[in-house]
Amino acid sequence: MTLSSSGTVWNFAAGPSRLPDAVLARAGDVLFRRGADGAAVIERPFTGNAVRAVLESARERLTQLLDIPANYHVLFLAGGAMHQFSAVPMNLIDPASGLRTAAYADSGYWSRRAMREAARFAEVSVVARHDGSQALAAPAEDNWRLPQGCAYCHITANETVDGLAYPAWPNTGDVPLVADTTSSFLSAPLDIARFGLVYASAQKNIGPSGMTVVIVREDLLRRPAQSAPSPLCYRLQAEQDGCLNTPPVMAIHLAALVFQWIAESGGLSAMAEANRRKAELLYRAIDGSDGFYTAPVIAAHRSITNVRFHLADVSLTERFLSDAEKAGLIHLRGHRHVGGLRASLYNAMPLAGVTALVNFMAEFKRCKG
Ligand code: PMP
């Protein structure tokens, strides 16, 4: 079969993933060049004005992009989303006030990992899960029966491994809704006021790994968080502007450049529109392949950032992956727990990358179908 020879390589990794070209082009200059005082940004003390200015600009830009209400704190914390799997229960459970139980919706791989971790710190109650009787979907958002003494209700907004997303947010009444938005953060506007707490690790749509954004509503900082180690205690970090310990300056600086790039590219509505077009193109190619390719998630719950699909003849999977790589289409292997194929279409993936992928898929089908 004839493979593309344009020389362009398109990286479909689930994360760490492709960063915007414009950000990579500027990053070295901004981060590593020494200023008049003889220090580059990453060499400066985090207590000094230069690093504080970086933090402030990242916070301001993110606040503008998401239109974050004034009663929320934005923290850029060291570590990944999995640190938050423990930090969330440690901060939000409050047994002395009767808030002992943590409600979790089971939507797939990452929500199960989050609840397994939470079970070390709280009584976990699974309030919703997909019933398994039909094609893959997120749990239906209505009729969740939250337990007595419920400290919070946790969802995984976009399941990176399973390739599914919530089409609408559940209504949890007075119980704070907490969302792991790692793989959908900044892919579209997000109504922060619907949530008590939102977190996302950086290595998808924010920047390089090593940093996690936590957006937490002020009233939740009043919970005692007695078991939380200081760097994972939201109240202590909020009191010190996220600088209780050394913040991941390089990751935050790159995140600020990404936030700027998003704003200059039209903001989150423009991201959402571009992401919708990319996902539509790919799902259309899958659905229109007469069953040669199949997507396991029902249409209304399909992720626009992590498109999961299979070859009907699974014996062709390895050949597909190696031919794709030769054509410059890399990291299309599905997660080891579910197999198959996955194309991650974060903000920095242009439509041209997805077009190259669907053209390759059509050609592969023509040769092997
Ligand atoms: N939650 C989701 C939805 C994820 O996709 C990931 C990473 N792929 C994690 C949590 C874990 O993030 P980290 O590796 O940053 O701890």
Coordinates of N, CA and C in Angstrom, one line a residue, residues 172-348:
T172 N -26.2 17.1 41.9 CA -26.0 16.5 43.2 C -26.5 17.4 44.3
G173 N -27.3 18.4 44.0 CA -27.9 19.2 45.0 C -26.9 19.9 45.8
D174 N -27.0 19.8 47.2 CA -26.1 20.5 48.0 C -24.7 19.8 48.2
V175 N -24.6 18.6 47.7 CA -23.4 17.8 47.8 C -22.4 18.3 46.8
P176 N -21.2 18.8 47.2 CA -20.3 19.3 46.2 C -19.9 18.3 45.1
L177 N -20.0 18.7 43.9 CA -19.6 17.8 42.8 C -18.1 18.0 42.5
V178 N -17.3 16.9 42.5 CA -15.9 17.0 42.3 C -15.6 16.3 41.0
A179 N -14.8 16.9 40.1 CA -14.6 16.3 38.8 C -13.1 16.2 38.5
D180 N -12.7 15.0 38.1 CA -11.4 14.8 37.5 C -11.6 15.1 36.0
T181 N -11.0 16.3 35.6 CA -11.2 16.7 34.2 C -9.9 16.6 33.4
T182 N -9.0 15.7 33.9 CA -7.7 15.7 33.3 C -7.6 15.7 31.8
S183 N -8.4 14.8 31.2 CA -8.3 14.7 29.7 C -9.3 15.5 28.9
S184 N -10.2 16.3 29.6 CA -11.1 17.2 28.9 C -10.8 18.7 29.2
F185 N -10.0 19.0 30.2 CA -9.8 20.3 30.7 C -9.4 21.2 29.5
L186 N -10.0 22.4 29.3 CA -9.7 23.4 28.3 C -10.0 22.9 26.9
S187 N -10.7 21.7 26.8 CA -11.1 21.3 25.4 C -12.4 22.0 25.0
A188 N -13.1 22.7 26.0 CA -14.4 23.3 25.8 C -14.6 24.2 27.0
P189 N -15.6 25.2 26.9 CA -15.9 25.9 28.1 C -16.4 25.0 29.2
L190 N -16.2 25.4 30.5 CA -16.7 24.5 31.6 C -17.3 25.5 32.6
D191 N -18.5 25.2 33.0 CA -19.2 26.0 34.0 C -18.7 25.7 35.4
I192 N -17.6 26.3 35.9 CA -17.0 26.0 37.1 C -18.0 26.0 38.3
A193 N -19.0 26.9 38.2 CA -19.9 27.1 39.3 C -20.7 25.8 39.6
R194 N -20.8 24.9 38.6 CA -21.5 23.6 38.8 C -20.7 22.7 39.8
F195 N -19.4 23.1 40.1 CA -18.6 22.1 40.8 C -18.1 22.7 42.1
G196 N -17.8 21.8 43.1 CA -17.2 22.3 44.3 C -15.7 22.3 44.0
L197 N -15.2 21.3 43.2 CA -13.8 21.2 43.0 C -13.6 20.6 41.6
V198 N -12.6 21.1 40.9 CA -12.2 20.5 39.6 C -10.7 20.4 39.6
Y199 N -10.2 19.2 39.2 CA -8.8 19.1 39.0 C -8.4 18.5 37.7
A200 N -7.2 18.8 37.3 CA -6.7 18.2 36.0 C -5.2 18.2 36.0
S201 N -4.6 17.1 35.7 CA -3.1 17.1 35.6 C -2.8 17.7 34.2
A202 N -1.5 18.2 34.1 CA -1.2 19.1 33.0 C -1.0 18.5 31.6
Q203 N -0.6 17.2 31.6 CA 0.1 16.7 30.4 C -0.8 16.4 29.2
K204 N -2.0 16.9 29.2 CA -2.9 16.8 28.0 C -3.1 18.1 27.3
N205 N -3.9 19.0 27.9 CA -4.2 20.2 27.3 C -3.5 21.4 27.9
I206 N -2.8 21.2 29.0 CA -2.2 22.3 29.8 C -0.8 22.5 29.5
G207 N 0.0 21.5 29.4 CA 1.4 21.7 29.2 C 2.2 20.4 29.6
P208 N 3.4 20.5 30.1 CA 4.2 19.3 30.4 C 3.7 18.7 31.7
S209 N 4.1 17.5 32.0 CA 3.7 16.8 33.2 C 4.4 17.4 34.4
G210 N 3.9 17.0 35.6 CA 4.5 17.4 36.9 C 3.7 18.5 37.6
M211 N 2.6 18.9 37.0 CA 1.8 19.9 37.7 C 0.3 19.6 37.5
T212 N -0.5 19.9 38.5 CA -1.9 19.7 38.5 C -2.7 21.0 38.8
V213 N -3.6 21.3 38.1 CA -4.5 22.5 38.4 C -5.6 22.0 39.3
V214 N -5.8 22.7 40.4 CA -6.9 22.4 41.3 C -7.7 23.7 41.4
I215 N -9.0 23.7 41.1 CA -9.9 24.8 41.3 C -10.9 24.5 42.4
V216 N -10.8 25.2 43.5 CA -11.6 24.7 44.6 C -12.4 25.9 45.2
R217 N -13.7 25.5 45.5 CA -14.6 26.6 46.0 C -14.2 26.9 47.5
E218 N -14.3 28.2 47.8 CA -13.8 28.7 49.1 C -14.4 28.0 50.3
D219 N -15.7 27.7 50.3 CA -16.3 27.1 51.5 C -15.7 25.7 51.8
L220 N -15.2 25.0 50.8 CA -14.6 23.7 51.0 C -13.3 23.8 51.8
L221 N -12.7 24.9 51.7 CA -11.4 25.1 52.4 C -11.6 25.2 53.9
R222 N -12.9 25.3 54.4 CA -13.1 25.3 55.8 C -13.2 23.9 56.4
R223 N -13.2 22.9 55.6 CA -13.2 21.5 56.2 C -11.8 21.3 56.8
P224 N -11.8 20.5 57.9 CA -10.5 20.5 58.7 C -9.3 19.8 58.0
A225 N -9.5 18.9 57.1 CA -8.4 18.3 56.4 C -7.3 17.8 57.3
Q226 N -7.7 17.2 58.4 CA -6.7 16.9 59.4 C -5.6 15.9 58.9
S227 N -6.1 15.0 58.0 CA -5.1 13.9 57.7 C -4.3 14.3 56.4
A228 N -4.5 15.5 55.9 CA -3.8 15.9 54.6 C -2.4 16.4 54.9
P229 N -1.4 15.8 54.3 CA 0.0 16.4 54.5 C 0.0 17.8 53.9
S230 N 0.8 18.7 54.5 CA 0.7 20.1 54.2 C 0.7 20.4 52.7
P231 N 1.6 19.8 51.9 CA 1.6 20.2 50.5 C 0.3 19.8 49.7
L232 N -0.4 18.8 50.3 CA -1.7 18.4 49.7 C -2.9 19.0 50.4
C233 N -2.7 19.9 51.3 CA -3.8 20.6 52.0 C -4.2 21.8 51.2
Y234 N -5.4 21.8 50.7 CA -5.9 22.9 49.9 C -5.9 24.2 50.6
R235 N -6.4 24.2 51.9 CA -6.4 25.4 52.7 C -5.1 26.0 52.8
L236 N -4.1 25.2 53.3 CA -2.7 25.7 53.5 C -2.1 26.3 52.2
Q237 N -2.4 25.5 51.1 CA -1.8 26.0 49.8 C -2.5 27.3 49.4
A238 N -3.8 27.4 49.6 CA -4.6 28.6 49.2 C -4.1 29.8 50.0
E239 N -3.8 29.5 51.3 CA -3.4 30.7 52.1 C -2.0 31.2 51.6
Q240 N -1.2 30.3 51.0 CA 0.1 30.7 50.6 C 0.2 30.8 49.1
D241 N -1.0 31.0 48.4 CA -1.0 31.2 47.0 C -0.4 30.1 46.2
G242 N -0.5 28.9 46.7 CA 0.1 27.7 46.0 C 1.6 27.6 46.2
C243 N 2.2 28.4 47.1 CA 3.6 28.3 47.3 C 4.0 27.9 48.7
L244 N 3.2 27.0 49.3 CA 3.6 26.4 50.6 C 4.9 25.6 50.4
N245 N 5.0 25.0 49.3 CA 6.3 24.3 48.9 C 6.7 24.8 47.5
T246 N 7.9 24.4 47.1 CA 8.4 24.9 45.8 C 7.4 24.5 44.7
P247 N 6.8 25.4 44.0 CA 5.9 25.1 42.9 C 6.7 24.6 41.6
P248 N 6.0 23.8 40.8 CA 6.7 23.4 39.5 C 6.7 24.5 38.5
V249 N 7.7 25.4 38.7 CA 7.8 26.7 37.9 C 7.8 26.5 36.4
M250 N 8.6 25.5 36.0 CA 8.7 25.3 34.5 C 7.4 24.9 33.9
A251 N 6.7 24.0 34.6 CA 5.4 23.5 34.1 C 4.4 24.7 34.1
I252 N 4.4 25.5 35.2 CA 3.5 26.6 35.3 C 3.7 27.6 34.2
H253 N 5.0 27.9 34.0 CA 5.3 28.9 32.9 C 4.8 28.4 31.6
L254 N 5.1 27.1 31.3 CA 4.6 26.6 30.0 C 3.1 26.6 29.9
A255 N 2.5 26.3 31.0 CA 1.0 26.4 31.1 C 0.5 27.8 30.7
A256 N 1.2 28.8 31.3 CA 0.8 30.2 31.0 C 0.9 30.5 29.5
L257 N 1.9 29.9 28.9 CA 2.0 30.1 27.4 C 0.9 29.4 26.7
V258 N 0.5 28.2 27.2 CA -0.6 27.5 26.5 C -1.9 28.3 26.7
F259 N -2.1 28.8 27.9 CA -3.3 29.6 28.2 C -3.4 30.8 27.2
Q260 N -2.2 31.4 27.0 CA -2.2 32.6 26.1 C -2.5 32.2 24.7
W261 N -1.9 31.0 24.3 CA -2.2 30.5 22.9 C -3.7 30.2 22.7
I262 N -4.3 29.7 23.8 CA -5.7 29.4 23.6 C -6.5 30.7 23.5
A263 N -6.2 31.7 24.3 CA -6.9 33.0 24.2 C -6.7 33.6 22.8
E264 N -5.4 33.6 22.4 CA -5.1 34.2 21.0 C -5.8 33.4 19.9
S265 N -6.1 32.1 20.2 CA -6.7 31.3 19.1 C -8.3 31.4 19.2
G266 N -8.8 32.2 20.0 CA -10.3 32.4 20.0 C -10.9 31.9 21.3
G267 N -10.1 31.4 22.3 CA -10.7 31.0 23.6 C -11.3 29.6 23.5
L268 N -12.0 29.3 24.6 CA -12.5 27.9 24.7 C -13.6 27.5 23.8
S269 N -14.4 28.5 23.4 CA -15.5 28.2 22.4 C -14.8 27.8 21.1
A270 N -13.7 28.5 20.7 CA -13.0 28.1 19.5 C -12.4 26.7 19.6
M271 N -11.8 26.4 20.8 CA -11.3 25.1 21.0 C -12.4 24.0 20.8
A272 N -13.5 24.3 21.5 CA -14.6 23.3 21.4 C -15.1 23.1 20.0
E273 N -15.2 24.1 19.2 CA -15.6 24.0 17.8 C -14.6 23.2 17.0
A274 N -13.3 23.5 17.2 CA -12.3 22.8 16.4 C -12.3 21.3 16.9
N275 N -12.4 21.1 18.2 CA -12.4 19.7 18.7 C -13.6 18.9 18.2
R276 N -14.7 19.6 18.1 CA -15.9 18.9 17.6 C -15.7 18.5 16.2
R277 N -15.2 19.4 15.4 CA -14.9 19.1 13.9 C -14.0 17.9 13.8
K278 N -12.9 17.9 14.6 CA -11.9 16.9 14.5 C -12.5 15.5 14.8
A279 N -13.2 15.5 16.0 CA -13.8 14.2 16.4 C -14.9 13.7 15.4
E280 N -15.7 14.7 14.9 CA -16.7 14.3 13.9 C -16.1 13.6 12.7
L281 N -15.0 14.2 12.2 CA -14.3 13.7 11.1 C -13.9 12.2 11.3
L282 N -13.3 12.0 12.5 CA -12.8 10.7 12.8 C -13.9 9.7 13.0
Y283 N -14.9 10.1 13.8 CA -16.0 9.1 14.1 C -16.8 8.8 12.8
R284 N -16.9 9.8 11.9 CA -17.6 9.6 10.7 C -16.8 8.5 9.8
A285 N -15.5 8.7 9.9 CA -14.7 7.7 9.1 C -14.9 6.3 9.7
I286 N -15.0 6.2 11.1 CA -15.2 4.9 11.7 C -16.6 4.3 11.4
D287 N -17.6 5.2 11.6 CA -19.0 4.7 11.4 C -19.3 4.4 9.9
G288 N -18.6 5.1 9.0 CA -18.8 4.9 7.6 C -18.0 3.9 7.0
S289 N -17.3 3.0 7.8 CA -16.4 2.1 7.2 C -17.0 0.7 7.0
D290 N -18.3 0.6 7.0 CA -19.0 -0.7 6.8 C -18.6 -1.7 7.8
G291 N -18.3 -1.3 9.0 CA -17.9 -2.3 10.1 C -16.4 -2.7 10.0
F292 N -15.6 -2.1 9.1 CA -14.2 -2.4 9.1 C -13.6 -1.9 10.4
Y293 N -13.9 -0.6 10.8 CA -13.6 -0.1 12.1 C -14.8 0.1 12.9
T294 N -14.7 -0.1 14.2 CA -15.9 0.1 15.1 C -15.5 0.9 16.3
A295 N -16.5 1.7 16.8 CA -16.3 2.5 18.0 C -17.2 1.9 19.1
P296 N -16.6 1.5 20.2 CA -17.5 0.8 21.2 C -18.4 1.7 22.0
V297 N -18.2 3.0 22.0 CA -19.0 3.9 22.9 C -20.2 4.4 22.1
I298 N -21.4 4.5 22.8 CA -22.6 5.0 22.1 C -22.4 6.5 21.7
A299 N -23.0 6.9 20.6 CA -22.7 8.2 20.0 C -22.7 9.4 21.0
A300 N -23.8 9.4 21.8 CA -24.0 10.6 22.7 C -22.9 10.7 23.8
H301 N -22.2 9.6 24.1 CA -21.2 9.6 25.2 C -19.8 9.5 24.7
R302 N -19.6 9.7 23.4 CA -18.3 9.6 22.9 C -17.4 10.8 23.3
S303 N -16.2 10.5 23.7 CA -15.2 11.5 24.0 C -14.8 12.3 22.7
I304 N -14.7 13.6 22.8 CA -14.1 14.3 21.6 C -12.6 14.4 21.7
T305 N -12.0 14.0 22.9 CA -10.6 14.1 23.0 C -9.9 12.8 22.9
N306 N -10.5 11.7 23.3 CA -9.9 10.4 23.2 C -10.8 9.5 22.4
V307 N -10.5 9.3 21.1 CA -11.4 8.5 20.3 C -10.9 7.1 20.3
R308 N -11.8 6.2 20.8 CA -11.4 4.8 20.9 C -12.1 4.0 19.8
F309 N -11.3 3.2 19.1 CA -11.9 2.3 18.1 C -11.1 1.0 17.9
H310 N -11.8 0.1 17.2 CA -11.2 -1.2 16.9 C -11.2 -1.6 15.5
L311 N -10.4 -2.5 15.1 CA -10.6 -3.1 13.8 C -11.5 -4.4 14.0
A312 N -12.5 -4.6 13.1 CA -13.4 -5.7 13.3 C -12.5 -7.0 13.3
D313 N -11.5 -7.0 12.4 CA -10.6 -8.1 12.4 C -9.4 -7.8 13.3
V314 N -9.4 -8.2 14.5 CA -8.4 -7.7 15.5 C -7.0 -8.2 15.1
S315 N -6.9 -9.2 14.3 CA -5.6 -9.7 13.9 C -4.8 -8.7 13.0
L316 N -5.6 -7.7 12.5 CA -4.9 -6.6 11.7 C -4.4 -5.5 12.5
T317 N -4.6 -5.5 13.8 CA -4.3 -4.3 14.7 C -2.8 -4.0 14.6
E318 N -1.9 -5.0 14.8 CA -0.5 -4.7 14.8 C 0.0 -4.2 13.5
R319 N -0.6 -4.7 12.4 CA -0.2 -4.2 11.0 C -0.7 -2.8 10.9
F320 N -1.9 -2.5 11.4 CA -2.4 -1.1 11.3 C -1.4 -0.2 12.0
L321 N -1.0 -0.6 13.2 CA -0.1 0.3 14.0 C 1.2 0.5 13.3
S322 N 1.8 -0.6 12.8 CA 3.1 -0.4 12.2 C 3.0 0.4 10.9
D323 N 2.0 0.2 10.1 CA 1.8 0.9 8.8 C 1.5 2.4 9.2
A324 N 0.7 2.6 10.2 CA 0.4 4.0 10.6 C 1.7 4.7 11.0
E325 N 2.5 4.0 11.7 CA 3.8 4.7 12.2 C 4.6 5.0 11.0
K326 N 4.7 4.1 10.0 CA 5.5 4.4 8.8 C 4.9 5.6 8.1
A327 N 3.6 5.8 8.2 CA 3.0 7.0 7.6 C 3.0 8.2 8.4
G328 N 3.8 8.2 9.6 CA 3.9 9.4 10.4 C 2.8 9.6 11.4
L329 N 2.0 8.5 11.6 CA 0.9 8.6 12.6 C 1.2 7.8 13.8
I330 N 1.6 8.5 14.9 CA 2.2 7.7 16.0 C 1.4 7.7 17.2
H331 N 1.6 6.7 18.1 CA 0.9 6.5 19.4 C -0.6 6.3 19.2
L332 N -0.9 5.4 18.4 CA -2.4 5.1 18.2 C -2.8 3.8 18.9
R333 N -1.9 3.2 19.7 CA -2.3 2.0 20.3 C -3.2 2.3 21.5
G334 N -4.3 1.5 21.7 CA -5.2 1.7 22.8 C -4.5 1.4 24.1
H335 N -5.1 1.8 25.2 CA -4.5 1.5 26.5 C -4.4 0.0 26.8
R336 N -3.4 -0.4 27.5 CA -3.2 -1.9 27.6 C -4.4 -2.6 28.3
H337 N -5.2 -1.9 29.0 CA -6.4 -2.5 29.7 C -7.5 -2.8 28.8
V338 N -7.6 -2.0 27.7 CA -8.7 -2.2 26.8 C -8.3 -2.6 25.3
G339 N -7.1 -2.5 25.0 CA -6.6 -2.9 23.7 C -7.1 -2.0 22.6
G340 N -7.0 -2.5 21.4 CA -7.5 -1.8 20.2 C -6.7 -0.5 19.9
L341 N -7.4 0.5 19.4 CA -6.8 1.7 19.0 C -7.4 2.9 19.7
R342 N -6.6 4.0 19.8 CA -7.1 5.2 20.4 C -6.3 6.4 19.8
A343 N -7.1 7.4 19.3 CA -6.5 8.6 18.8 C -6.9 9.8 19.7
S344 N -5.9 10.4 20.4 CA -6.2 11.5 21.3 C -6.0 12.8 20.5
L345 N -7.1 13.6 20.5 CA -7.2 14.8 19.7 C -7.3 16.0 20.6
Y346 N -6.2 16.3 21.4 CA -6.2 17.4 22.2 C -6.1 18.7 21.4
N347 N -6.2 19.8 22.1 CA -6.3 21.1 21.4 C -5.2 21.3 20.4
A348 N -4.0 20.8 20.7 CA -2.8 21.1 19.9 C -2.8 20.3 18.6

